[in-house]
Short mmCIF file of C-alpha atoms and ligand atoms in Angstrom, two decimals:
data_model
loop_
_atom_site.label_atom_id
_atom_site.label_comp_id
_atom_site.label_asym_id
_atom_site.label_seq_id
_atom_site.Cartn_x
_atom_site.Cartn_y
_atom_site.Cartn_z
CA UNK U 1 92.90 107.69 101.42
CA UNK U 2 89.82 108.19 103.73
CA UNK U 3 89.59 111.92 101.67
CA UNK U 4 86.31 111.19 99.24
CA UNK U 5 87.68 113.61 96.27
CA UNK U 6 89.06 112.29 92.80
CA UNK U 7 92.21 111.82 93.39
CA UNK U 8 94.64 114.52 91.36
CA UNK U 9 98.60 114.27 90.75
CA UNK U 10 100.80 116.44 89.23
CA UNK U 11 103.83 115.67 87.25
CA UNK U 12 106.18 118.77 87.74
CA UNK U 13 109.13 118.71 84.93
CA UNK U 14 110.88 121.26 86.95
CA UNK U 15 113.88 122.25 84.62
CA UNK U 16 114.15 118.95 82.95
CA UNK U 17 113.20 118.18 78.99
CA UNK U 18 113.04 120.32 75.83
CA UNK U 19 110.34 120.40 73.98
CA UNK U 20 110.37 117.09 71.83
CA UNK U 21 111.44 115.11 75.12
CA UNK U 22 108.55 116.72 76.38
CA UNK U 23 106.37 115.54 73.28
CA UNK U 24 108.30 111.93 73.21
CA UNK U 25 107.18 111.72 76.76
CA UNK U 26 103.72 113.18 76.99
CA UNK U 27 103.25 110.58 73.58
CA UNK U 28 104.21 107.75 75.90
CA UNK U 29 101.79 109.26 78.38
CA UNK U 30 99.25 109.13 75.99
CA UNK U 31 99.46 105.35 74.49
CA UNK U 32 99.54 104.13 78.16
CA UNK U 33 96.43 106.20 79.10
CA UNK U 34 94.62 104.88 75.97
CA UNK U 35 95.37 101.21 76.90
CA UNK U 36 94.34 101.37 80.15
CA UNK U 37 92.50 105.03 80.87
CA UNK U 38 92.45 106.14 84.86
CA UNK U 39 89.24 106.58 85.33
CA UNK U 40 88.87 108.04 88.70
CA UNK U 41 92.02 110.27 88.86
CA UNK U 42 92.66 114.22 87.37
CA UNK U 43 96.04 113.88 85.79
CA UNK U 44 98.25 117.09 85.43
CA UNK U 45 101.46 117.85 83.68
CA UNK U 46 103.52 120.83 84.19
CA UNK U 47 106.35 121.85 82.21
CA UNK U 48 108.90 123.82 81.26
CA UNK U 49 107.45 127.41 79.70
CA UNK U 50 109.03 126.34 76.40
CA UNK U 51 107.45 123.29 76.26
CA UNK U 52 104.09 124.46 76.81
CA UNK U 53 102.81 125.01 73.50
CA UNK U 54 104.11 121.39 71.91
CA UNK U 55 102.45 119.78 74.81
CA UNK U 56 99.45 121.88 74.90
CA UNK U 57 98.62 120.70 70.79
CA UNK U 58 99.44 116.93 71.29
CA UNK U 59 97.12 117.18 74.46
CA UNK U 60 94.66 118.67 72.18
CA UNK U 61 95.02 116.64 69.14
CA UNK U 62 95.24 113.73 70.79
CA UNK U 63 92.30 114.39 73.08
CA UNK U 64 94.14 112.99 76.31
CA UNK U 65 92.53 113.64 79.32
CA UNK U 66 95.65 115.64 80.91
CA UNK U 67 95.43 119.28 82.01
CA UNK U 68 98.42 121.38 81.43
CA UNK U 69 100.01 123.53 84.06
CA UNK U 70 103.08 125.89 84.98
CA UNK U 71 106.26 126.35 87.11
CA UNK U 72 105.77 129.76 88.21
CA UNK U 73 103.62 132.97 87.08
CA UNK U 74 103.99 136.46 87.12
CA UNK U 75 101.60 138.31 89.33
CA UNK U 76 101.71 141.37 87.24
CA UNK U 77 99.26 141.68 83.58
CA UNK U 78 102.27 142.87 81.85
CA UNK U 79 104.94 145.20 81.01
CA UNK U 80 108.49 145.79 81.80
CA UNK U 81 109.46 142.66 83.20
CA UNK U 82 111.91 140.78 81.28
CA UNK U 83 112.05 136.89 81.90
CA UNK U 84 108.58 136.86 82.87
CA UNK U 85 105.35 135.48 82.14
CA UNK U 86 101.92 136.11 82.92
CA UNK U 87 98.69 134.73 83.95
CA UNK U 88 96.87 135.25 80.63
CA UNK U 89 99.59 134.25 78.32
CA UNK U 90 99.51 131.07 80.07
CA UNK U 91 95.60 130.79 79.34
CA UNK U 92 95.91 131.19 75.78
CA UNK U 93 98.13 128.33 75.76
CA UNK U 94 95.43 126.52 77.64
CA UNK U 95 97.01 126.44 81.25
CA UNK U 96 94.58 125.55 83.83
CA UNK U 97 97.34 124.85 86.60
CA UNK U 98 99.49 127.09 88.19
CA UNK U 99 102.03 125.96 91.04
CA UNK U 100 102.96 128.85 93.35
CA UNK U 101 105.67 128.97 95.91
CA UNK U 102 107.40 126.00 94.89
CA UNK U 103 110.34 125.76 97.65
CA UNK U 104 112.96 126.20 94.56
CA UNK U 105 111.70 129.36 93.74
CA UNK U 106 111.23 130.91 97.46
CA UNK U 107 114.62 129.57 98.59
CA UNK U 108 116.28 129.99 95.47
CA UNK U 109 114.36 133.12 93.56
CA UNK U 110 113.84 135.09 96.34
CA UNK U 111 110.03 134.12 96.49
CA UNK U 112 108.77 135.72 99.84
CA UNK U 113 105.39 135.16 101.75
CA UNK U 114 104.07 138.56 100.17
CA UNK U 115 105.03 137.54 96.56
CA UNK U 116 103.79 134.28 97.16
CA UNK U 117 100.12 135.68 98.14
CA UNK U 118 100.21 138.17 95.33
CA UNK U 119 100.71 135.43 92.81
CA UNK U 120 98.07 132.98 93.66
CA UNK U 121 95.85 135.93 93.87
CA UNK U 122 96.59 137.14 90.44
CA UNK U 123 96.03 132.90 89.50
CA UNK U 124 93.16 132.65 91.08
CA UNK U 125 91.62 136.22 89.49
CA UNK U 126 92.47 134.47 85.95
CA UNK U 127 90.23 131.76 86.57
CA UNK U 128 93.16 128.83 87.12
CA UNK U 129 93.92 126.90 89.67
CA UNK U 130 96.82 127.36 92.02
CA UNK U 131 98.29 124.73 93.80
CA UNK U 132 99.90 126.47 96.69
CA UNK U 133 103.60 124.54 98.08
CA UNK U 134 103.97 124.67 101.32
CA UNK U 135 106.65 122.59 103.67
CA UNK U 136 109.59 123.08 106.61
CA UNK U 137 112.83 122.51 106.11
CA UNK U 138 115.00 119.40 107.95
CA UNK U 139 116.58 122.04 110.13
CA UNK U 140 112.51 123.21 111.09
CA UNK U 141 111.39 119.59 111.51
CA UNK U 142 114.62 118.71 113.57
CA UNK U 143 113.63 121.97 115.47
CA UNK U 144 110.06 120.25 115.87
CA UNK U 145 108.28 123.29 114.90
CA UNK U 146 107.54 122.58 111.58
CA UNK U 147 103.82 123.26 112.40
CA UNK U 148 104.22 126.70 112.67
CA UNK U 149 106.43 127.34 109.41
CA UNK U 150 103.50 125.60 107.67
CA UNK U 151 100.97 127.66 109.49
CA UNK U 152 102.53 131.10 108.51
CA UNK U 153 102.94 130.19 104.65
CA UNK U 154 99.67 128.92 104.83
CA UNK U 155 98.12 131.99 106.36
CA UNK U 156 99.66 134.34 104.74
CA UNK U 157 98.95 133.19 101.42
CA UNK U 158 95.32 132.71 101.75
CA UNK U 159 94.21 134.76 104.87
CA UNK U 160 91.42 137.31 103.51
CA UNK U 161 91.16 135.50 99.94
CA UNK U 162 87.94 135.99 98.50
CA UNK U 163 85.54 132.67 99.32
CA UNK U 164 84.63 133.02 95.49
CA UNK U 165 88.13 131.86 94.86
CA UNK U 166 88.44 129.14 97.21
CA UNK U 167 87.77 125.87 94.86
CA UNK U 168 90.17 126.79 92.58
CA UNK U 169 93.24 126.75 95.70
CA UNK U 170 95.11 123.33 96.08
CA UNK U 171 97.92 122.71 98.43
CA UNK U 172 100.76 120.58 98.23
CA UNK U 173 102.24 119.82 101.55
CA UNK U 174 105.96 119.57 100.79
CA UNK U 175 108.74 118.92 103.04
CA UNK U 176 112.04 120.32 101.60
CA UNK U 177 114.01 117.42 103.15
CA UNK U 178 111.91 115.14 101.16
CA UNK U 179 112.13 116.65 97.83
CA UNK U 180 114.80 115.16 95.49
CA UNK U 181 116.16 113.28 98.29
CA UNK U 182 115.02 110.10 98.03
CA UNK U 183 113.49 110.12 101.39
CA UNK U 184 109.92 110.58 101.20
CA UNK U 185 107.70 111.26 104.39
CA UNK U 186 106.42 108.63 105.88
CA UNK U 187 102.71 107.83 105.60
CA UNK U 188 102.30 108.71 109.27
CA UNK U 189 104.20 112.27 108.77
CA UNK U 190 101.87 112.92 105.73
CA UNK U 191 99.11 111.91 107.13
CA UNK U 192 99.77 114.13 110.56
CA UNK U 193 100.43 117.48 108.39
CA UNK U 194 97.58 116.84 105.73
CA UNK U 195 95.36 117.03 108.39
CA UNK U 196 96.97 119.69 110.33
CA UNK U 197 96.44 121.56 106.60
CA UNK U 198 93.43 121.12 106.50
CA UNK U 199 92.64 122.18 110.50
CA UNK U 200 94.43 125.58 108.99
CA UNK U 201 92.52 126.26 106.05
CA UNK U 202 88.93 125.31 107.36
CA UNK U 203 90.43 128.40 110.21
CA UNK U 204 90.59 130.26 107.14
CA UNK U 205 86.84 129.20 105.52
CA UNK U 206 87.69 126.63 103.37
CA UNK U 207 86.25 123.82 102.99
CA UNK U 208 87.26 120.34 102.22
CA UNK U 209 90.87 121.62 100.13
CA UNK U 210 92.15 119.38 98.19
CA UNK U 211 95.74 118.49 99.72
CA UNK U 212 99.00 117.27 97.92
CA UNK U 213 101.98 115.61 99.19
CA UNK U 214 105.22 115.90 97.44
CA UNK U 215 108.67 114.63 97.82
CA UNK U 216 110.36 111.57 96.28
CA UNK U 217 107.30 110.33 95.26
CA UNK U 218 108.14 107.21 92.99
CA UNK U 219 105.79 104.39 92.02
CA UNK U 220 106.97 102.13 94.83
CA UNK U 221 105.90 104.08 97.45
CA UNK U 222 103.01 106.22 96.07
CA UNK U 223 100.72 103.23 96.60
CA UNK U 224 101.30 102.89 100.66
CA UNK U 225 101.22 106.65 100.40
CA UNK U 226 97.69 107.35 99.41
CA UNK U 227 96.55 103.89 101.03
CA UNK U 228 97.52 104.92 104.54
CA UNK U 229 97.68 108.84 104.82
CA UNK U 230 93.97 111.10 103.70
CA UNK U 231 95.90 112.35 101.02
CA UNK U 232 94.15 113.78 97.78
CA UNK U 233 97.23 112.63 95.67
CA UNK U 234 100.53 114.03 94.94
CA UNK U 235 103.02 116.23 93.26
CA UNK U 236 105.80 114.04 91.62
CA UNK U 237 108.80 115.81 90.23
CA UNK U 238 111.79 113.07 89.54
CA UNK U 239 109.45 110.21 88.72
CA UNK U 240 106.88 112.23 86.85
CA UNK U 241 109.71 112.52 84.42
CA UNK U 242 109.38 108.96 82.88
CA UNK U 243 106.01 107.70 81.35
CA UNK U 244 105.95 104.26 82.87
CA UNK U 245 107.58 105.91 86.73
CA UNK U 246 104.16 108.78 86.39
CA UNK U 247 102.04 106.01 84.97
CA UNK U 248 102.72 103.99 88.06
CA UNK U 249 101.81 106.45 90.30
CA UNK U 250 98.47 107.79 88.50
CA UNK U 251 96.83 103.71 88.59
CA UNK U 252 98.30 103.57 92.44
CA UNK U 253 96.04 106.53 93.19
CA UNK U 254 92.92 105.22 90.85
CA UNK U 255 93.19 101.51 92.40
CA UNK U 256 93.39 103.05 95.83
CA UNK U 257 90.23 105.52 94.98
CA UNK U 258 88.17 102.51 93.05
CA UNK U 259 88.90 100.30 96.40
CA UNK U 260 87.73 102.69 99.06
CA UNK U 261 84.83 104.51 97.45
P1 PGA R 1 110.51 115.07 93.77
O1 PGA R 1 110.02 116.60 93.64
O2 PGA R 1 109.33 114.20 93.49
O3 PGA R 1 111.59 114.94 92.72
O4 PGA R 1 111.02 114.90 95.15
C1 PGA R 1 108.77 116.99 94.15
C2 PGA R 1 108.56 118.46 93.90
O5 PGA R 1 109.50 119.25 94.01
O6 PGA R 1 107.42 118.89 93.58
#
């Protein structure tokens, strides 16, 4: 991690726990952050809509320093869109996170570019933070042109965003080979695209993003991971799902961050 920023990981449920797994496991969270706090890392958990409200009042109640986040957001205020949610319902229920164009929903909910840009606009506008997904697929990185997919998502997401709104956009570089796969990018790979990320967005006016890397991120390998790529931390989905697996990860990042500041 040569990156000077707190490091920040995100624990993304995807479909996975109802809400008193979700409370069982955020409790677990909780006991193991009170033993032995992070002190240097922003910890995030995102889950399920249905969930959001149990989590949200054990977060409170137990004053844990975890922000809650979402799956997905509607761009629009409101109205007649059934299945949907939207930006402020999510702030009522104290969501500060908001992940957009996760590659489940573009490949799998018909999540285009445009969508994608109206969304984290509409995130943004509320006040939250989006953490933007970006990544090629194997056939793309096979291909070797994986640069470019990354470069078109990225621009047209954020090209002509508002500098206002610029702190509050994170990006999560990841690969859709690596995600679920058990083969995670190698610190090299991450390390190459992180830095071609950020070489994008500063062409764009921002400066110093904060940059993700997700995809079979597990406790074994998250250490190496942030040690050896400029990484800002990481968006865990499979391990994220097990207090001691997410616990891991969050002291790999603080150990790495106390070491090299
Ligand atoms: P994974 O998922 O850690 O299970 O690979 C990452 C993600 O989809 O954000």
């Amino acid at each position: 991690m040569t990156s000077s920023k707190r490091p920040l990981v995100i624990g993304n449920w995807k479909m996975n726990l109802d809400f008193v797994e979700g409370l069982h496991l955020v409790q677990q969270l909780g006991v193991l952050l009170k033993n032995h706090p992070v002190e240097h890392t922003d910890v995030v958990v995102v889950p399920p809509f249905v969930d959001l409200r149990t989590v949200s009042s054990i977060l409170d109640s137990e004053r844990l320093a975890i922000s809650l986040g979402a799956q997905h957001v509607n761009p629009n205020d409101n109205g007649a869109h059934t299945g949907e949610i939207s930006t402020s319902m999510l702030k009522r229920l104290n969501v500060e996170w908001i992940i957009v164009g996760h590659s489940e929903r573009r490949t799998h909910y018909a999540m285009t570019d445009e969508i994608v840009a109206e969304t984290l606009r509409s995130v943004v506008r509320a006040g939250q933070h989006a953490v933007l997904c970006v990544g090629e697929n194997s056939a793309r990185r096979e291909a070797g042109d994986y640069e470019e997919v990354v470069r078109a998502q990225l621009d047209s997401a954020l090209r002509g965003l508002d500098e206002r709104f610029h702190a509050l956009v994170a990006v999560a570089y990841e690969p859709l080979w690596a995600i679920g796969t058990g083969v995670n990018a190698t610190s090299t790979q991450v390390r190459e695209m992180t830095e071609f990320v950020r070489t994008v967005m500063s062409s764009l006016s921002f400066s110093a993003p904060q940059v993700l890397y997700g995809g079979s991120v597990n406790p074994e390998n998250a250490g190496s991971l942030v040690r050896d790529s400029d990484v800002d931390g990481f968006l865990v989905g499979g391990a994220s799902l097990k207090a001691e697996s997410f616990y891991a990860i969050l002291q790999a990042c603080d150990d790495c961050y106390a070491i090299k500041r």
